[in-house]
């Protein structure tokens, strides 16, 4: 019954669990100590004991044994303590809840099922007693929003204005975590994107694209990229806030992931309406930057640049694909035709065909031949993908005055219809890259 001894004992457990490498959680579980740790959260007269217990549970939740925290019914007590008068205890409980929610979608939803978990976090973010408390609560909130299937909008919608406010006033660390949360919430259907826009997130997110700190601009770029995967109204909202020139600038960023995301975002703007495509093409260094990435960047960046170039080539204005020819897009597109990625081969073939169609001076055809494209397209007649085969046949017949190999043996290939396999400009939606969910 000695309260000092209780605190020291719990502190000892916490220290055992705080070792960096392989904390002995299984030993604690086998000794049946977890019920006592969870029970200590309810000792209102011993806040030091509550604090040490919350810290011990945080360490357990950061291992492969996260589910044990749920099994032993710790969530209600941790949630209740988010409203405690002691700020370091509130922070430790937020940290633990963030670790649990970051483990997997199932555990995230179990945490969110307690409505006070989210409301407690938001209260601490709105009224942070310390910078550290704010940092940990915003980080935990990002884990509450993370994962697929995504949390229901009605569950997390209340977080949006709070997240937007932290983008405008927080430190780089806080803005980074708030940016990730908004990137998770904006990833998906138009109604999600509209809620993020309506909350006022676009302007501060786009302002973050000017940051010299890659950790800050990465989630902002992902969130803005998600927004321009939406309808034309959503894309225009991003354009009106100055997204295009900022994203174009990021095409020359030193980090590969940022250049990749920039190409992806621009490809989706290029898939918008004619006015939006024209604005993109008129932006200084936009086409040059995309062609440079298509030519010189790493493979996964090249793929995103190929989507952008293909969408630009689909413009109803012949001047855009003609400009692509003049700026040197043909050769790097031809270089994609021997890759193992069938989707990208089709994207490249589409772009090449569109440029061939608008090139009255046969400059594009000469460039295709010069880059070895005719041989590659002939080889693609043997490709297992039927769309690639048909596209190759059509290009050869319509633009290089030849017959396919099959046609030389059997004229039945004449039934292929012109334009039957054309792509429309395509919103190139992809899975999120995310930071890790645990914090030790």
XYZ file of C-alpha atoms in Angstrom:
440
model
C 0.000 0.000 0.000
C 3.042 2.274 -0.171
C 2.283 4.808 -2.979
C 5.961 5.696 -3.389
C 6.858 2.039 -3.869
C 4.029 1.653 -6.401
C 5.340 4.542 -8.463
C 8.917 3.259 -8.300
C 7.782 -0.222 -9.320
C 5.834 1.122 -12.300
C 8.792 3.304 -13.209
C 10.967 0.203 -13.204
C 8.581 -1.564 -15.565
C 8.562 1.478 -17.839
C 12.363 1.620 -17.919
C 12.586 -2.085 -18.746
C 10.235 -1.472 -21.659
C 12.166 1.610 -22.820
C 15.235 -0.191 -24.136
C 15.858 0.635 -27.779
C 16.417 -2.893 -29.028
C 13.921 -5.702 -28.429
C 12.073 -4.510 -25.311
C 10.997 -7.524 -23.212
C 7.276 -7.097 -23.734
C 6.690 -10.840 -23.872
C 8.303 -11.192 -20.439
C 5.907 -8.560 -19.054
C 2.945 -10.300 -20.657
C 3.976 -13.734 -19.420
C 4.294 -12.354 -15.896
C 0.681 -11.134 -16.189
C 1.709 -7.582 -15.370
C -0.355 -5.844 -18.063
C -3.638 -5.866 -16.070
C -1.871 -4.067 -13.226
C -0.408 -1.509 -15.633
C -3.821 -0.776 -17.147
C -5.420 -0.652 -13.710
C -2.882 1.968 -12.609
C -4.374 4.397 -15.158
C -7.432 4.656 -12.888
C -5.519 5.654 -9.740
C -6.676 9.264 -9.702
C -4.869 10.007 -6.433
C -1.504 8.903 -7.888
C -0.882 10.913 -11.056
C 2.796 9.915 -11.123
C 1.665 6.284 -11.206
C -0.791 7.063 -14.012
C 1.970 8.801 -15.960
C 4.411 5.878 -15.644
C 1.687 3.402 -16.580
C 0.744 5.408 -19.677
C 4.407 5.552 -20.659
C 4.789 1.780 -20.227
C 1.705 1.191 -22.383
C 3.083 3.569 -25.024
C 6.199 1.435 -25.271
C 4.161 -1.765 -25.517
C 1.993 -0.190 -28.218
C 5.097 0.590 -30.290
C 5.960 -3.111 -30.660
C 4.340 -6.102 -32.338
C 2.216 -6.495 -29.200
C 0.060 -3.392 -29.807
C -3.119 -5.453 -29.809
C -2.531 -6.377 -26.145
C -3.272 -2.776 -25.177
C -6.705 -3.118 -26.794
C -7.322 -6.601 -25.350
C -6.748 -5.339 -21.829
C -9.242 -2.489 -22.336
C -6.783 0.363 -21.905
C -8.383 2.670 -24.492
C -11.215 4.057 -22.309
C -8.784 5.012 -19.544
C -6.250 6.515 -21.960
C -9.023 8.514 -23.627
C -10.383 9.778 -20.322
C -6.933 11.002 -19.314
C -6.734 13.234 -22.409
C -8.859 15.621 -20.317
C -6.645 15.439 -17.194
C -5.274 18.629 -15.661
C -1.666 17.416 -15.930
C -0.324 18.194 -19.415
C 2.477 15.602 -19.510
C -0.014 12.858 -18.631
C -2.329 14.036 -21.423
C 0.610 14.010 -23.825
C 1.664 10.489 -22.890
C -1.859 9.164 -23.370
C -2.112 10.868 -26.775
C 1.198 9.285 -27.724
C -0.028 5.834 -26.734
C -3.314 6.245 -28.617
C -1.360 7.384 -31.670
C 0.741 4.236 -31.557
C -2.334 2.027 -31.279
C -4.121 3.800 -34.145
C -0.979 3.627 -36.284
C -0.717 -0.153 -36.009
C -3.495 -1.065 -38.439
C -6.906 0.033 -39.672
C -8.732 -2.348 -37.330
C -7.107 -0.908 -34.217
C -7.442 2.637 -35.561
C -11.194 2.161 -35.838
C -11.352 0.708 -32.330
C -9.721 3.870 -31.010
C -12.024 6.114 -33.061
C -15.042 4.189 -31.771
C -14.486 6.037 -28.494
C -15.655 9.505 -29.546
C -13.742 11.144 -26.718
C -10.459 9.984 -28.272
C -10.780 12.378 -31.196
C -12.428 15.167 -29.236
C -9.727 14.912 -26.560
C -6.966 15.218 -29.135
C -8.641 18.203 -30.786
C -9.060 19.940 -27.423
C -5.355 19.568 -26.687
C -4.415 20.802 -30.158
C -6.673 23.827 -29.842
C -5.398 24.605 -26.346
C -1.840 23.242 -26.210
C -0.145 23.804 -22.891
C 3.288 22.982 -24.316
C 4.850 22.697 -27.760
C 5.632 19.048 -27.098
C 1.981 18.340 -26.278
C 0.917 19.984 -29.543
C 3.482 17.991 -31.558
C 2.421 14.646 -30.138
C -1.307 15.310 -30.425
C -1.080 16.401 -34.087
C 1.082 13.357 -34.815
C -1.484 11.090 -33.121
C -4.262 12.779 -35.095
C -2.434 12.001 -38.341
C -2.524 8.326 -37.366
C -6.238 8.612 -36.598
C -6.691 9.669 -40.257
C -4.234 7.196 -41.773
C -4.831 3.855 -43.494
C -7.201 2.225 -45.956
C -10.093 1.692 -45.837
C -10.212 5.298 -44.663
C -12.092 6.331 -41.539
C -15.665 7.427 -42.165
C -15.937 11.112 -43.011
C -18.505 11.751 -40.305
C -16.051 10.366 -37.733
C -13.049 12.542 -38.622
C -14.689 15.585 -40.226
C -14.358 17.594 -37.014
C -10.574 17.382 -37.340
C -10.441 19.378 -40.596
C -10.646 22.968 -39.264
C -8.199 22.103 -36.500
C -5.709 20.671 -38.979
C -6.020 23.723 -41.227
C -5.359 26.023 -38.281
C -2.166 24.141 -37.399
C -0.933 24.485 -40.993
C -1.037 28.235 -40.528
C 0.448 28.543 -37.055
C 2.479 25.454 -36.211
C 6.154 24.571 -36.317
C 7.569 22.621 -39.245
C 7.069 19.381 -37.319
C 3.423 20.199 -36.612
C 2.766 21.360 -40.175
C 4.315 18.150 -41.501
C 2.049 15.909 -39.442
C -1.011 18.043 -40.195
C -0.097 17.865 -43.891
C 0.059 14.080 -43.753
C -3.344 13.961 -42.046
C -4.859 16.125 -44.789
C -3.200 14.010 -47.465
C -4.893 10.927 -46.002
C -8.268 12.667 -45.756
C -8.117 14.047 -49.314
C -7.178 10.710 -50.869
C -10.253 9.314 -52.542
C -13.704 10.375 -53.639
C -14.834 13.854 -54.666
C -16.789 14.352 -51.461
C -13.604 13.896 -49.416
C -11.734 16.321 -51.617
C -14.544 18.875 -51.373
C -14.565 18.718 -47.577
C -10.825 19.416 -47.469
C -11.230 22.363 -49.846
C -14.242 23.708 -47.944
C -12.234 23.614 -44.717
C -9.813 26.117 -46.263
C -6.868 23.736 -46.578
C -5.774 24.552 -50.127
C -4.096 27.915 -49.591
C -1.892 26.863 -46.653
C -1.080 23.524 -48.321
C 0.060 25.270 -51.489
C 2.063 27.779 -49.437
C 3.896 24.800 -47.922
C 5.143 23.902 -51.408
C 7.528 26.864 -51.100
C 9.239 25.331 -48.065
C 12.918 24.468 -48.269
C 12.224 21.622 -45.841
C 11.416 18.477 -47.834
C 9.641 16.965 -44.837
C 7.153 19.858 -44.920
C 6.501 20.055 -48.643
C 6.204 16.284 -49.245
C 2.817 15.778 -47.527
C 1.575 19.106 -48.890
C 2.444 18.024 -52.425
C 0.688 14.717 -51.888
C -2.438 16.462 -50.564
C -2.515 18.955 -53.464
C -1.906 16.048 -55.851
C -4.894 14.240 -54.365
C -7.068 17.327 -54.802
C -6.278 17.648 -58.519
C -7.331 14.019 -59.054
C -10.853 15.285 -58.387
C -13.252 16.945 -60.779
C -12.515 20.073 -62.814
C -13.872 22.340 -60.066
C -11.428 20.866 -57.563
C -8.552 21.143 -60.027
C -9.457 24.760 -60.756
C -9.499 25.580 -57.048
C -5.896 24.383 -56.782
C -4.922 26.317 -59.911
C -6.538 29.494 -58.564
C -4.428 29.198 -55.413
C -1.232 29.157 -57.479
C -0.503 25.432 -57.530
C 0.848 25.097 -61.079
C 4.007 27.275 -61.002
C 4.945 25.928 -57.576
C 4.607 22.310 -58.691
C 6.539 23.019 -61.888
C 9.387 24.410 -59.785
C 9.513 21.108 -57.895
C 10.360 19.234 -61.107
C 13.970 20.217 -60.474
C 14.006 19.229 -56.781
C 16.925 17.114 -55.597
C 14.683 14.470 -54.014
C 13.366 11.818 -56.364
C 10.098 11.310 -54.482
C 9.230 14.989 -54.780
C 9.943 15.068 -58.517
C 7.828 11.944 -58.921
C 4.915 13.478 -57.015
C 5.240 16.714 -58.995
C 4.995 14.816 -62.306
C 1.982 12.914 -60.975
C 0.184 16.091 -59.917
C 0.874 17.802 -63.245
C -0.383 14.753 -65.148
C -3.717 15.110 -63.374
C -3.904 18.842 -64.084
C -3.196 18.001 -67.734
C -6.195 15.651 -67.618
C -8.472 18.558 -66.725
C -10.444 20.744 -69.095
C -8.997 22.647 -72.037
C -8.515 25.865 -70.080
C -6.592 24.034 -67.367
C -4.397 22.241 -69.880
C -3.674 25.498 -71.685
C -2.679 27.159 -68.435
C -0.304 24.307 -67.629
C 1.287 24.455 -71.067
C 1.729 28.224 -70.798
C 3.520 27.949 -67.456
C 7.226 28.664 -67.822
C 9.376 25.503 -67.865
C 6.399 23.152 -67.440
C 6.809 21.181 -70.651
C 10.590 21.494 -70.581
C 10.700 20.212 -67.011
C 8.447 17.251 -67.737
C 10.438 16.266 -70.830
C 13.650 16.543 -68.808
C 12.252 14.121 -66.220
C 11.027 11.811 -68.979
C 14.518 11.836 -70.480
C 16.882 11.827 -67.526
C 15.089 10.827 -64.331
C 14.830 7.517 -62.512
C 12.389 4.966 -63.903
C 9.532 5.571 -61.472
C 9.770 9.330 -62.126
C 9.845 8.714 -65.879
C 6.586 6.793 -65.650
C 4.782 9.716 -64.018
C 6.287 12.134 -66.556
C 5.070 9.869 -69.374
C 1.493 10.137 -68.091
C 1.784 13.918 -68.035
C 3.241 14.125 -71.548
C 0.589 11.742 -72.884
C -2.223 13.786 -71.341
C -0.757 16.999 -72.798
C -0.525 15.376 -76.223
C -4.265 14.685 -76.101
C -5.066 18.388 -76.295
C -7.605 19.465 -78.900
C -5.188 22.278 -79.697
C -2.640 20.942 -82.167
C -0.086 23.463 -80.933
C 0.496 21.504 -77.708
C 1.587 18.146 -79.208
C 3.536 20.051 -81.861
C 5.365 21.909 -79.140
C 6.177 18.595 -77.467
C 7.809 17.488 -80.726
C 9.882 20.677 -80.915
C 11.009 20.349 -77.293
C 12.308 16.786 -77.748
C 9.593 14.547 -76.296
C 9.652 11.973 -79.094
C 12.951 10.191 -78.399
C 12.363 9.614 -74.648
C 8.873 8.300 -75.423
C 10.355 5.867 -77.940
C 12.796 4.739 -75.256
C 9.856 3.526 -73.174
C 8.680 1.071 -75.808
C 11.010 -1.742 -74.761
C 10.116 -1.598 -71.059
C 8.354 -4.385 -69.202
C 5.477 -2.144 -68.077
C 2.582 -2.667 -70.507
C 0.635 0.317 -69.196
C 3.515 2.701 -69.816
C 4.105 1.230 -73.283
C 0.475 2.048 -74.120
C 0.826 5.551 -72.649
C 3.935 6.147 -74.790
C 2.309 4.728 -77.938
C -0.713 6.975 -77.421
C 1.442 10.062 -77.114
C 3.534 9.137 -80.143
C 0.445 8.476 -82.248
C -1.128 11.800 -81.302
C 2.028 13.668 -82.236
C 2.243 11.807 -85.527
C -1.347 12.805 -86.329
C -0.739 16.552 -85.941
C 2.722 16.634 -87.556
C 2.137 17.833 -91.097
C 5.854 18.152 -91.839
C 6.706 14.539 -90.945
C 9.183 15.791 -88.352
C 7.780 13.448 -85.710
C 7.956 10.421 -88.027
C 11.614 11.199 -88.748
C 12.358 11.511 -85.037
C 10.643 8.199 -84.304
C 12.726 6.494 -86.963
C 15.915 8.208 -85.792
C 15.343 6.944 -82.232
C 14.867 3.364 -83.452
C 11.131 3.551 -82.927
C 10.031 1.749 -86.061
C 11.914 -1.404 -85.097
C 10.533 -1.231 -81.554
C 6.966 -0.733 -82.763
C 7.342 -3.660 -85.154
C 8.520 -5.811 -82.244
C 5.453 -4.756 -80.242
C 3.278 -6.560 -82.805
C 4.360 -9.691 -80.938
C 3.402 -8.306 -77.526
C 1.044 -10.431 -75.430
C -1.092 -7.370 -74.663
C -3.699 -7.119 -77.393
C -4.093 -3.336 -77.073
C -0.366 -2.852 -77.579
C -0.469 -5.103 -80.640
C -3.404 -3.228 -82.164
C -1.942 0.185 -81.407
C 1.373 -0.822 -83.000
C -0.343 -2.107 -86.125
C -2.283 1.109 -86.520
C 0.751 3.357 -86.099
C 2.753 1.397 -88.653
C -0.066 1.303 -91.189
C -1.173 4.914 -90.809
C 2.140 6.701 -90.414
C 4.940 4.571 -91.824
C 3.322 3.214 -94.976
C 3.798 -0.402 -94.050
C 1.801 -3.495 -93.275
C 1.970 -5.457 -90.095
C 3.715 -8.814 -90.198
C 0.383 -10.522 -89.753
C -1.107 -8.531 -92.617
C 1.671 -9.714 -94.903
C 0.514 -13.284 -94.293
C -3.175 -12.671 -93.805
C -5.065 -9.518 -94.696
C -7.659 -10.103 -91.958
C -6.036 -7.395 -89.781
C -7.743 -4.704 -91.868
C -10.703 -4.852 -89.477
C -8.916 -2.736 -86.830
C -10.821 0.523 -86.458
C -9.067 3.881 -86.419
C -9.306 5.367 -82.950
C -10.883 2.322 -81.367
C -8.295 2.157 -78.593
C -7.559 5.831 -78.042
C -7.137 6.900 -74.428
C -8.888 9.927 -73.036
C -6.758 12.195 -70.852
C -6.584 10.168 -67.684
C -6.606 11.092 -64.019
C -3.653 9.056 -62.817
C -4.756 8.111 -59.291
C -2.363 6.018 -57.260
C -1.758 4.705 -53.763
C -0.319 6.924 -51.088
C 3.206 6.706 -49.863
C 3.068 7.179 -46.130
C 5.354 7.629 -43.217
C 5.436 4.990 -40.511
C 2.726 4.754 -37.901
C 4.730 4.157 -34.743
C 6.556 6.654 -32.579
C 8.899 5.412 -29.876
